[in-house]
Structures are given as C-alpha cells and as structure tokens.
Amino acid sequence: MEKFRKPTRTGVPGGIFARDYNDSLKNLVLSQDLEANLQQIKAILDKCSDVIYREFVFAQNEEIRLALIYIEGLADPGQISDQIIRALSLEVPMAVPGQEITKARALEFIKQRGLCIHQLKETYKLQDIIHAILSGDTVLLVDGHAVALVNGARGWEARPLSDSETEPTVRGPRESFAETLRVNTALIRRKIKSPNLKIEALRLGEVSDTDVALVYIEGIVNEKLVTEVKSRLEKINIDAILESGYIEELIEDNPWSLFPTVNHTGKPDRLAAMLLEGRVAILVDGTPVALTVPNLFVEYLQAPEDYYQRFLFASAVRLIRFASMIISLMLPSLYIAVLSFHHELLPTPLLLGMAARREVVPFPVFFEVLITEIAFEVLREAGNHLPRPIGQGISIGAALVLGVVAVQAGFIAASTVIVVVFAGIASLVFANSAGMAFRLLRFALMVLSGTLGLVGMISGAAFIAIHMCTLRSFGVPYLSPLAPIASTDLADVVSRAPWWAMLSRPRLMTGQNQQRQGRGLKPTSPEKTSKGRR
Amino acid sequence: MLEKGKINSLQAILLMISMILPTAVLSVPAITVKSARQDAWLSIIVATVVGLLIAWLVVTLSLRFPGKTLFEYVEEILGKIPGKIVSFFYIWWFLHMNALVIREYGVFLATAIMPDTPISVFHIVVVVVAAYAVRNGLEVLSRANQLLIPTTVLLATVFILSTGNMKLSRMLPVIDTGLLPIIKGAAAPASWLGEIVTFAMIIPYLNRPREAHRVAALSVLLVSFFLTASILEALLIFGPNLTGAWIFPVFNAVRLISVDNSLGRLEIIIVLAWVLGGFFKVGVFYYAAVLGSAQWLELKDYRPLVLPVGIILVALSILIHEGIVDLFDFLARVWPPYALIVFEAGIPLVLLLVALVRGKGGRKNA
C-alpha cells in the first residue's frame, strides 16, 4: 500500500493552469493604438459574452476615439451612462466653451475634468486591466494613449444587510455581514474609528482570484501573530476560495482534530470585540462571516449579548451554557452506563418505575439510545435543509409523532426519549462548529459507556480533556484561560465580569498594551462619594 | 533537551497532589488504622514531617544541578557506570510503583463497581489514557490535570455530607497503645508522601525553579490534609476496628450517606474522582519512567518509548501479584520500608552527601 502522504500546501505538481495564464499576461502592456488594444483585450476575454465593449467619440473633438469595457451585471449601468458616456460625449463642451482639446491633451483633460467618477486609477499593464474588468470596474481606453483609466463604478445585485440569522440576539446590534467584502470592512470601520484599525488586502485563489482582507488593530494585536497569519495565508496555493471555510481548513493548527481552532462570526459587533481583544480577523469576499484567530474554546461559551446585558444575569446564563455543554456531551452515555451497568445508582422507586416501563422494550439500552440519537440527528439535518416554514413544521411533527408513537408501540422507553431530546436541545445552546465536535463525540462516549460503563465514559471524557489540552490555535493553548489557568482572564470565563472590573485584555493573546480601561470606573452613588469626602 | 515544555508552580503543586493522593485516600487509611488504631491521625502528622524532610532533601539535591533531572545528575555525582546502575534502579522503581498503582486501580474498580469485568481491561484503559497524555508531554499532562482536578472538590462535599454519621468520641482514648504503633502506622503514609521524590524529574521544567522548595512543601502539606480528612472520615464513622478490617474504608463510609432517602449512592463520586485521579497518578510515574529511560539510553526523543513502557506496565501490573490479599499485604508490610528506605530517603541522602563531599553541583555551577 502506498504510504499516506500529508497534503502539502505548496508545490502542486504541474502547477495550476491559471498560474501559466497569469504568467503569460504578466509582461503585456498597452500600446498607443486603440484598435490594437481592443483586439488584445478581446482576444483574452474571448467567448465571455458578459463583457460589453462600448466605443464612442469625444464630444468636442471627434478624432478622439474612446472605448469602455465592463462586465454587464457587475458594473453600475446608471453611473456608466450618466457619469462617463454622457459626460464625455455630450457635456464636456458646455463646461469648457471655446477650448480646443487635442488628442495629446485628451487623457489629462478626461482625468482632471471629464469623468464624474469618485474612484479613478491609471494603469498600463494588461494584467491589471483584466483584473479590474473582472472585478466589476469599468475600463476606459483613450485612442493615442498607452494608459487605461479604471473607473470604480461597481454596482451589482447584492443581498441587502439583514438581521443575523445564525447568531440572533435579543439586545444589541442586529446587522450582520453581507457577501461583499467592502461592505463588511465598512461595517467594521463604523464600529472602530481608529487609524490603528488596519485592513490589509490580499488576493487568493489562482482561478477565482478572491479578495481577502486581514483585519487587526495595531497596538493591541501581537505583531508576531499578524506575521504568522500572513505567512500561513501566503502559503495557500489553491484554484479557488469560494467560502472562508476553505481558508479555515488550510490555516488551522490541528487539521485532524474534531475541534475547530479557527472561530467565525457574522456579527460586526462581535468581530469588533474580538479585534479589541487582540485577535486577527480574515474576511473573504463572497462570505458573510469573518474568521478570527486565535480561537479559544471558551469563545463558544460566550455570546455577544453577554456583554450588553446585566453582568449578574449574563454570568448565570454562562453557567447554564456550561452545564448544557456537559449535558449534551455526557447525558446519553451516563444514561446508558447507569441502566446497563450501575442500576444501584438510581433511587429504588425510580429504578422500579423505569424497569417496569422498559420491560416491553425489545432492545438493549445502548441500541435504544443509539437509534433514538440517530433519529434525532436525521430530523435535525432534514430540518436544516428544507425551506424554513416547512422545515420547522416537519421536524416538529415528525419528532412529536415519531416519539409518541415509538413509545406507545413499545419500541423505545419514554425515559430514553427524554434523555436524547434533552441532550439534543442542550447541544443547541452552542450550535456552532464546536457543538458539531461534541455531537460526534457524544456517539463515541456512548459506545464507550455501552462497553465499559461509567469507567468507559469517564475515560472517554478524560481522553477528550487531554486532547483539548494538546490543541493550540496560533500558538495560544486552546483551553486557556482554564488550562493553563490565567487567573486574571478567568473572571470573563466562568462568569461575566462587570465592565468596570475587566481591566485587562486576555493575557496570552495580546502581546502589548494589555490595559483595557482605567481603574476606578465602578459607579457609586453621589451621596456616598460626597460623604466620603467630608 | 527531551522535554521542551515548562510548567508553573501551581501546575506543579496540582500535579504532585494528583500523583500522591488518589491511591493514598483509598489504601492508606486501612493500613494506618490497623496499626495506630484511633491515633492514626497522629501517624499522619509524623508521616508529614518525614514527607517534608524528603521533599527538602530532594529539592535541595535537585537545585544543586539546575536544569537537570535525577537521571542526569546521578551520573554527574557518582560517575558514569555507578550512575547508570543507580538510575536503572530508579527506572525499575517507577515501573514497579506504577504497576502497583495500576493494579490497585483495577482491583478497586473490579471490587467496587464492576465485579464481572476482568481487571486487565481496566489496566489497559488507564494506561492508554495516561499514555496519550504522556506522549503529548509534561505541559499537556499538567494542563489536563489542572482542568480535571476540581473534581476533588466534590470529594470534600461528600465528606461534609457524611458528618451526620460521625461521632467524635471514636477518636478516644488518645495515645492509648503507646508511641510505637503510631510510628509504625506512619510508615505507610510516609512512603506515600515520599513519592514526592518523583518531583526530581519535574524540577528542571518549572518556569520558576526557585519556588521548588515551596512547591514540594505545599504539595506534601495539602496531601497530608486530604489524607487526614479521609482517615477521619472512615475512623469517625466506623471506629478503629471496622476501619482496619476493610480494604477501602473511605469508600464504605461514603456508601452510608443518605440524605432524605433520595440523595444516596454517592460512592460514585469517589469512583469518579479516583478514576480521573488514577489517570494522572499513573501518568506522572509513567512520564517519569519514560523520560528516565530515554535519558538513561541517551535518546533524543522519549516518545518512541511510550508504547513499549506502556506494554510493560500493563503486563507487570497483571503479573506482579496473585490477588487482592497478596497485593494489600505487600502494600502494608513490604512496600513502606522498601520504598522509604531505599528510593525515597536512602539514595537521595547518599547522593546529597556524595555531592557535598565531592563538591559536585552547587552555586559555582549555577
């Protein structure tokens, strides 16, 4: 058998076709002849039926021929016809009466006064021109000049900003990221109006040529972390990045682990909070979520809402989340272990009651729970992919009908349904990628407790704990600040410390500038302070 | 260096507690009460003094050779060949002790909760989990320990719940049988506390080696505290006769708890704490044996040894004693003098004296 080889990030044998194509473009430049330029571009964009070539002449001097190239659907037709074509072919003479514009001066004039476009760039490289056209910019070629003007008149049909569906909140901002990169960076910029908020641009994917942005706050972030993230991103050599999940899998520390070590969020406010704690975010064009690193496990037990609500209540909610995590992982296996190996652990009346009801059930507890768990997962998966109104209806109906009928028919015991459904709902408390890890591990623990009882279950749990201790996300221990204990950071993990007590940023993450706020912010009533002064 | 990780003082203390406590809570009360009877708590005090002395001895010795483990400085003190011989005995001792611990683990689980399961199953399970931690290094071992040790708090809760069954008069009369039984009774707990010798394998990996004295002393004191608590737990409920007669008196004491007829069967918490603690107790000695063997063989990496040492441990733990009576007789009568005199106090003392006489280590090297 051929030895299994780890896929390497660099050095795809033979190279990707797009690289050769890009290399062939690299050295091409424009010529002074408009016809020749158009021919060249048309040759490259051959059989691309969505590319529009619009040739027209300059209003005052018909010898000056112009050509617009853009992609229908990506460029804004309103801006193109009003601000470019109308401005150049009709209105210029009125703006400068009696002034002669020669072919030689045409470019300078168009650049300075002719175009009413907010964003204008110049380039003479064919590669940049093609990239601009494909990104939705409009390229203007002027006869007699070996330079193209790139107009930033983008405008395509995009989903409007909407409420966050994956991370809904009761209190707090509701907006969520959209698919357009620029919109998303603007959303972050609106939260953090600091020149230290850096948004570095990268392009990944040889064929898809996807825009990627690296976002961090200089002065808070650990410089080494930024370098590390950049170097991992630069190693990526793939044909396309269609979703941030591609990047996540290509940069994570522990590719074989069930636990995700790159977090993601769709909410600008949560992302801003993460940046302020010294994390680095990676935004991918076309993806309405941002990746954040380093990722700590405790992030999955925190919600943005915790920080907007009163801290005592938020702390209580955190305890509930923590308990749900344990329940979702262990409850079914505990049930199996107790019913198949350790009957003596149940109080006698309860044991007798359960035994009486389980008498008709034909399966061992392990199979009973396993079947019910699988049924639950099937319903959940089905509910995920159906259109929302139908999905909810079907999953509720199926759950009710199936559950009730299965119990009545004596296939499964009522207590099994209770346990499985409770554990399933508990796992919804943190329904995200870490929750998926626990969903799978629950089955592993069930097998262990079905074979070795409580000992198997505890061993499995210890194994999971040890595994989580081995994980690191960009150098930061995954379980910090729980293990290793960082006492100052613990206040924001087991409870939600009040804002006036959260003096420092997470220690293992930020390299410098750990102070979050000034001391003595705890509010006191005015009478008390005046009394104290007297 | 073989181990690249560093741990902080808190992690070291918790690791030392996990290294000594799990078997101590279960096995020591019966052994001590058998000879010291109701004065067993006095035996623990004597044992604590011995434990502290051993801790001081080991840390003083280790700090003379900063950055080196027991296996490395033994060769520096005694010379290459004698050093190799002595460290070979230590490898044996770590393996032997660990095999005993694993056997206790299997015996306890088999008698307490799963009588129909062959004990070798438990042995394999504990060694596999410990091996996974050991393979990932000291940092992971101590972090996982730090994460799971709060279950010990549950143990304290259980002890508090059982106060209803206790009678303070069962501690009377004090020093009824004279001092000799008390000192005899101290031998077993002292040999357990003396396991702190293993700390010599970990001192070089402390991020603040200066605190090593404090770490060792605090670990011994905390373990003694829990040990006293568990001895009193059994003694105050059963009195000296019954406590001495049982193999796992603490387990039986917790079995008696019943609050309002519904909250009972709390012995499962002992099982939980013990199973979890067992992983780390086995893990630390396993780690010491693996790291020591790698240094003894002068390897560059200790990880290839994890699997073979694990197999040796499982086999040894099954072969080492015929049955439970044999095992506990050995633990009560042979183990304390053997461990205490040779490995825990004897060799370290000789090493320190030789180092002083030959002028090895010390400040001039630091």
Short mmCIF file of N, CA, C and O in Angstrom, two decimals, chain A residues 341-403:
data_model
loop_
_atom_site.label_atom_id
_atom_site.label_comp_id
_atom_site.label_asym_id
_atom_site.label_seq_id
_atom_site.Cartn_x
_atom_site.Cartn_y
_atom_site.Cartn_z
N PHE A 341 -25.17 -0.93 33.51
CA PHE A 341 -24.16 -1.46 34.42
C PHE A 341 -24.39 -1.12 35.89
O PHE A 341 -24.04 -1.88 36.76
N HIS A 342 -24.90 0.07 36.16
CA HIS A 342 -24.88 0.54 37.55
C HIS A 342 -26.30 0.85 38.04
O HIS A 342 -26.59 1.97 38.41
N HIS A 343 -27.16 -0.12 38.04
CA HIS A 343 -28.54 0.11 38.47
C HIS A 343 -28.59 0.67 39.87
O HIS A 343 -29.48 1.42 40.22
N GLU A 344 -27.61 0.28 40.68
CA GLU A 344 -27.67 0.64 42.10
C GLU A 344 -27.57 2.15 42.30
O GLU A 344 -27.87 2.65 43.37
N LEU A 345 -27.17 2.88 41.25
CA LEU A 345 -27.02 4.33 41.43
C LEU A 345 -28.36 5.04 41.44
O LEU A 345 -28.45 6.18 41.89
N LEU A 346 -29.40 4.39 40.93
CA LEU A 346 -30.70 5.05 40.91
C LEU A 346 -31.43 4.79 42.22
O LEU A 346 -31.32 3.70 42.78
N PRO A 347 -32.17 5.78 42.71
CA PRO A 347 -33.01 5.52 43.88
C PRO A 347 -34.01 4.41 43.55
O PRO A 347 -34.50 4.34 42.41
N THR A 348 -34.29 3.57 44.50
CA THR A 348 -35.08 2.36 44.22
C THR A 348 -36.42 2.64 43.55
O THR A 348 -36.74 1.97 42.56
N PRO A 349 -37.24 3.59 44.06
CA PRO A 349 -38.54 3.79 43.40
C PRO A 349 -38.40 4.14 41.91
O PRO A 349 -39.11 3.61 41.06
N LEU A 350 -37.42 5.00 41.62
CA LEU A 350 -37.20 5.41 40.23
C LEU A 350 -36.78 4.21 39.39
O LEU A 350 -37.28 4.00 38.28
N LEU A 351 -35.89 3.40 39.96
CA LEU A 351 -35.39 2.24 39.23
C LEU A 351 -36.54 1.29 38.92
O LEU A 351 -36.68 0.80 37.80
N LEU A 352 -37.39 1.06 39.91
CA LEU A 352 -38.52 0.13 39.70
C LEU A 352 -39.45 0.66 38.63
O LEU A 352 -39.88 -0.07 37.74
N GLY A 353 -39.74 1.96 38.71
CA GLY A 353 -40.63 2.56 37.73
C GLY A 353 -40.08 2.41 36.32
O GLY A 353 -40.77 2.01 35.38
N MET A 354 -38.78 2.74 36.19
CA MET A 354 -38.18 2.67 34.86
C MET A 354 -38.12 1.23 34.36
O MET A 354 -38.35 0.97 33.17
N ALA A 355 -37.81 0.33 35.27
CA ALA A 355 -37.70 -1.07 34.85
C ALA A 355 -39.05 -1.57 34.36
O ALA A 355 -39.13 -2.29 33.35
N ALA A 356 -40.11 -1.17 35.05
CA ALA A 356 -41.44 -1.63 34.64
C ALA A 356 -41.76 -1.14 33.24
O ALA A 356 -42.28 -1.88 32.40
N ARG A 357 -41.42 0.12 32.96
CA ARG A 357 -41.75 0.68 31.65
C ARG A 357 -40.82 0.14 30.56
O ARG A 357 -41.17 0.13 29.40
N ARG A 358 -39.63 -0.23 30.97
CA ARG A 358 -38.69 -0.74 29.96
C ARG A 358 -38.92 -2.22 29.65
O ARG A 358 -38.27 -2.76 28.76
N GLU A 359 -39.80 -2.82 30.41
CA GLU A 359 -39.99 -4.27 30.27
C GLU A 359 -40.36 -4.66 28.84
O GLU A 359 -39.91 -5.68 28.33
N VAL A 360 -41.22 -3.82 28.21
CA VAL A 360 -41.70 -4.17 26.87
C VAL A 360 -40.68 -3.87 25.77
O VAL A 360 -40.83 -4.34 24.65
N VAL A 361 -39.66 -3.06 26.09
CA VAL A 361 -38.71 -2.65 25.05
C VAL A 361 -37.82 -3.82 24.67
O VAL A 361 -37.20 -4.43 25.53
N PRO A 362 -37.76 -4.13 23.37
CA PRO A 362 -37.02 -5.34 22.97
C PRO A 362 -35.52 -5.17 22.84
O PRO A 362 -34.82 -6.14 22.64
N PHE A 363 -35.00 -3.93 22.92
CA PHE A 363 -33.56 -3.73 22.65
C PHE A 363 -32.78 -3.46 23.93
O PHE A 363 -33.34 -2.98 24.91
N PRO A 364 -31.47 -3.72 23.89
CA PRO A 364 -30.63 -3.24 24.99
C PRO A 364 -30.62 -1.72 25.00
O PRO A 364 -30.84 -1.09 23.95
N VAL A 365 -30.32 -1.13 26.17
CA VAL A 365 -30.37 0.33 26.28
C VAL A 365 -29.49 0.99 25.24
O VAL A 365 -29.85 2.00 24.65
N PHE A 366 -28.31 0.41 25.03
CA PHE A 366 -27.36 1.04 24.13
C PHE A 366 -27.95 1.23 22.74
O PHE A 366 -27.93 2.33 22.17
N PHE A 367 -28.57 0.16 22.20
CA PHE A 367 -29.14 0.27 20.86
C PHE A 367 -30.32 1.23 20.84
O PHE A 367 -30.52 1.99 19.91
N GLU A 368 -31.09 1.15 21.93
CA GLU A 368 -32.25 2.03 22.02
C GLU A 368 -31.81 3.49 21.92
O GLU A 368 -32.35 4.27 21.13
N VAL A 369 -30.81 3.85 22.74
CA VAL A 369 -30.35 5.24 22.72
C VAL A 369 -29.72 5.57 21.38
O VAL A 369 -29.95 6.65 20.82
N LEU A 370 -28.96 4.65 20.86
CA LEU A 370 -28.28 4.90 19.58
C LEU A 370 -29.29 5.19 18.48
O LEU A 370 -29.17 6.16 17.73
N ILE A 371 -30.33 4.34 18.41
CA ILE A 371 -31.35 4.53 17.37
C ILE A 371 -32.05 5.87 17.55
O ILE A 371 -32.23 6.64 16.61
N THR A 372 -32.40 6.17 18.80
CA THR A 372 -33.09 7.44 19.04
C THR A 372 -32.20 8.63 18.69
O THR A 372 -32.65 9.61 18.10
N GLU A 373 -30.92 8.52 19.06
CA GLU A 373 -29.98 9.60 18.74
C GLU A 373 -29.88 9.80 17.23
O GLU A 373 -29.90 10.93 16.75
N ILE A 374 -29.77 8.69 16.52
CA ILE A 374 -29.64 8.81 15.06
C ILE A 374 -30.91 9.43 14.49
O ILE A 374 -30.85 10.32 13.64
N ALA A 375 -32.07 8.99 14.99
CA ALA A 375 -33.33 9.57 14.52
C ALA A 375 -33.33 11.07 14.77
O ALA A 375 -33.72 11.87 13.91
N PHE A 376 -32.87 11.46 15.94
CA PHE A 376 -32.84 12.89 16.28
C PHE A 376 -31.95 13.65 15.32
O PHE A 376 -32.31 14.72 14.82
N GLU A 377 -30.78 13.09 15.05
CA GLU A 377 -29.84 13.77 14.15
C GLU A 377 -30.42 13.86 12.74
O GLU A 377 -30.22 14.86 12.04
N VAL A 378 -31.12 12.81 12.32
CA VAL A 378 -31.73 12.82 10.99
C VAL A 378 -32.75 13.94 10.90
O VAL A 378 -32.76 14.74 9.95
N LEU A 379 -33.60 14.03 11.92
CA LEU A 379 -34.62 15.08 11.91
C LEU A 379 -33.98 16.45 11.87
O LEU A 379 -34.41 17.35 11.16
N ARG A 380 -32.90 16.60 12.62
CA ARG A 380 -32.25 17.89 12.71
C ARG A 380 -31.65 18.28 11.36
O ARG A 380 -31.78 19.40 10.90
N GLU A 381 -31.02 17.28 10.73
CA GLU A 381 -30.39 17.54 9.44
C GLU A 381 -31.46 17.85 8.39
O GLU A 381 -31.28 18.76 7.57
N ALA A 382 -32.55 17.11 8.44
CA ALA A 382 -33.63 17.36 7.48
C ALA A 382 -34.19 18.76 7.69
O ALA A 382 -34.44 19.49 6.72
N GLY A 383 -34.36 19.14 8.92
CA GLY A 383 -34.89 20.47 9.22
C GLY A 383 -33.98 21.58 8.73
O GLY A 383 -34.42 22.65 8.35
N ASN A 384 -32.67 21.31 8.72
CA ASN A 384 -31.71 22.33 8.29
C ASN A 384 -31.85 22.67 6.83
O ASN A 384 -31.59 23.80 6.42
N HIS A 385 -32.20 21.70 5.99
CA HIS A 385 -32.09 21.93 4.56
C HIS A 385 -33.42 22.16 3.87
O HIS A 385 -33.45 22.50 2.70
N LEU A 386 -34.51 21.96 4.59
CA LEU A 386 -35.79 22.27 3.98
C LEU A 386 -36.03 23.77 4.07
O LEU A 386 -35.42 24.44 4.89
N PRO A 387 -36.90 24.30 3.20
CA PRO A 387 -37.28 25.71 3.35
C PRO A 387 -37.82 25.93 4.77
O PRO A 387 -38.50 25.05 5.32
N ARG A 388 -37.48 27.08 5.34
CA ARG A 388 -37.70 27.26 6.77
C ARG A 388 -39.08 26.89 7.29
O ARG A 388 -39.20 26.09 8.20
N PRO A 389 -40.19 27.47 6.68
CA PRO A 389 -41.51 27.16 7.28
C PRO A 389 -41.83 25.67 7.25
O PRO A 389 -42.29 25.11 8.23
N ILE A 390 -41.52 25.03 6.13
CA ILE A 390 -41.81 23.60 6.03
C ILE A 390 -40.92 22.82 6.99
O ILE A 390 -41.36 21.93 7.69
N GLY A 391 -39.62 23.23 7.02
CA GLY A 391 -38.64 22.52 7.83
C GLY A 391 -39.07 22.42 9.28
O GLY A 391 -39.09 21.34 9.87
N GLN A 392 -39.48 23.58 9.82
CA GLN A 392 -39.89 23.57 11.23
C GLN A 392 -41.08 22.66 11.44
O GLN A 392 -41.11 21.84 12.34
N GLY A 393 -42.04 22.84 10.53
CA GLY A 393 -43.26 22.04 10.67
C GLY A 393 -42.95 20.55 10.64
O GLY A 393 -43.35 19.79 11.52
N ILE A 394 -42.14 20.17 9.65
CA ILE A 394 -41.86 18.74 9.50
C ILE A 394 -41.10 18.21 10.70
O ILE A 394 -41.45 17.18 11.27
N SER A 395 -40.07 18.98 11.14
CA SER A 395 -39.27 18.41 12.22
C SER A 395 -40.08 18.32 13.51
O SER A 395 -39.96 17.35 14.24
N ILE A 396 -40.92 19.33 13.77
CA ILE A 396 -41.72 19.24 14.99
C ILE A 396 -42.71 18.08 14.88
O ILE A 396 -42.82 17.23 15.76
N GLY A 397 -43.40 18.04 13.71
CA GLY A 397 -44.38 16.99 13.52
C GLY A 397 -43.76 15.61 13.63
O GLY A 397 -44.21 14.75 14.38
N ALA A 398 -42.64 15.45 12.90
CA ALA A 398 -42.00 14.15 12.91
C ALA A 398 -41.54 13.79 14.31
O ALA A 398 -41.71 12.66 14.76
N ALA A 399 -40.96 14.79 15.01
CA ALA A 399 -40.45 14.50 16.35
C ALA A 399 -41.59 14.06 17.25
O ALA A 399 -41.51 13.04 17.94
N LEU A 400 -42.68 14.84 17.22
CA LEU A 400 -43.82 14.52 18.09
C LEU A 400 -44.39 13.15 17.75
O LEU A 400 -44.48 12.26 18.60
N VAL A 401 -44.71 13.01 16.45
CA VAL A 401 -45.39 11.78 16.04
C VAL A 401 -44.48 10.57 16.28
O VAL A 401 -44.86 9.61 16.95
N LEU A 402 -43.27 10.68 15.74
CA LEU A 402 -42.35 9.56 15.88
C LEU A 402 -42.13 9.20 17.34
O LEU A 402 -42.22 8.04 17.75
N GLY A 403 -41.84 10.24 18.14
CA GLY A 403 -41.54 10.00 19.56
C GLY A 403 -42.69 9.34 20.26
O GLY A 403 -42.56 8.27 20.86
#
